[in-house]
């Protein structure tokens, strides 16, 4: 989950002018990366080989 401080920091790092779409895209990207990092910390990720076996490829 994003924090207010993280959002403010990210907005400060944006150019002086940007569209709302660019802001939303950036926040969604950051949120997805943070979620992935949390999943990695909890060992909730699969290796490529594990995924191939699960998908039967």
Tab-separated table of C-alpha atoms in Angstrom:
chain	number	residue	atom	x	y	z
A	1	UNK	CA	0.000	0.000	0.000
A	2	UNK	CA	1.229	3.476	-0.819
A	3	UNK	CA	1.789	5.979	1.933
A	4	UNK	CA	1.057	9.675	1.767
A	5	UNK	CA	4.754	10.410	2.199
A	6	UNK	CA	5.629	8.121	-0.739
A	7	UNK	CA	3.031	9.787	-2.980
A	8	UNK	CA	4.246	13.267	-2.039
A	9	UNK	CA	7.844	12.244	-2.706
A	10	UNK	CA	6.913	10.832	-6.100
A	11	UNK	CA	4.967	13.948	-7.044
A	12	UNK	CA	7.976	16.077	-6.118
A	13	UNK	CA	10.082	13.969	-8.506
A	14	UNK	CA	7.671	14.503	-11.399
A	15	UNK	CA	8.306	17.292	-13.923
A	16	UNK	CA	6.681	20.648	-13.243
A	17	UNK	CA	3.931	19.834	-15.724
A	18	UNK	CA	2.361	16.403	-16.160
A	19	UNK	CA	-0.994	14.920	-17.014
A	20	UNK	CA	-3.228	13.146	-14.547
A	21	UNK	CA	-2.780	10.022	-16.686
A	22	UNK	CA	1.001	10.168	-16.224
A	23	UNK	CA	0.576	10.550	-12.473
A	24	UNK	CA	-1.884	7.652	-12.217
A	25	UNK	CA	0.367	5.465	-14.383
A	26	UNK	CA	3.372	6.226	-12.184
A	27	UNK	CA	1.466	5.549	-8.955
A	28	UNK	CA	0.101	2.259	-10.308
A	29	UNK	CA	3.614	1.218	-11.338
A	30	UNK	CA	5.077	2.077	-7.935
A	31	UNK	CA	2.222	0.270	-6.196
A	32	UNK	CA	2.792	-2.860	-8.309
A	33	UNK	CA	6.535	-2.828	-7.605
A	34	UNK	CA	5.962	-2.437	-3.863
A	35	UNK	CA	3.422	-5.279	-3.907
A	36	UNK	CA	5.922	-7.503	-5.703
A	37	UNK	CA	8.609	-6.655	-3.172
A	38	UNK	CA	6.231	-7.507	-0.313
A	39	UNK	CA	5.396	-10.828	-1.965
A	40	UNK	CA	9.095	-11.564	-2.354
A	41	UNK	CA	9.698	-10.795	1.328
A	42	UNK	CA	6.938	-13.284	2.219
A	43	UNK	CA	8.306	-15.894	-0.236
A	44	UNK	CA	5.058	-15.731	-2.205
A	45	UNK	CA	6.815	-15.808	-5.574
A	46	UNK	CA	7.655	-18.612	-7.999
A	47	UNK	CA	10.796	-19.231	-9.965
A	48	UNK	CA	10.517	-19.510	-13.731
A	49	UNK	CA	10.982	-23.271	-13.470
A	50	UNK	CA	8.223	-23.603	-10.840
A	51	UNK	CA	5.876	-21.602	-13.045
A	52	UNK	CA	6.672	-23.715	-16.109
A	53	UNK	CA	5.927	-26.886	-14.139
A	54	UNK	CA	2.670	-25.439	-12.829
A	55	UNK	CA	1.585	-24.406	-16.313
A	56	UNK	CA	2.684	-27.728	-17.763
A	57	UNK	CA	5.180	-26.284	-20.227
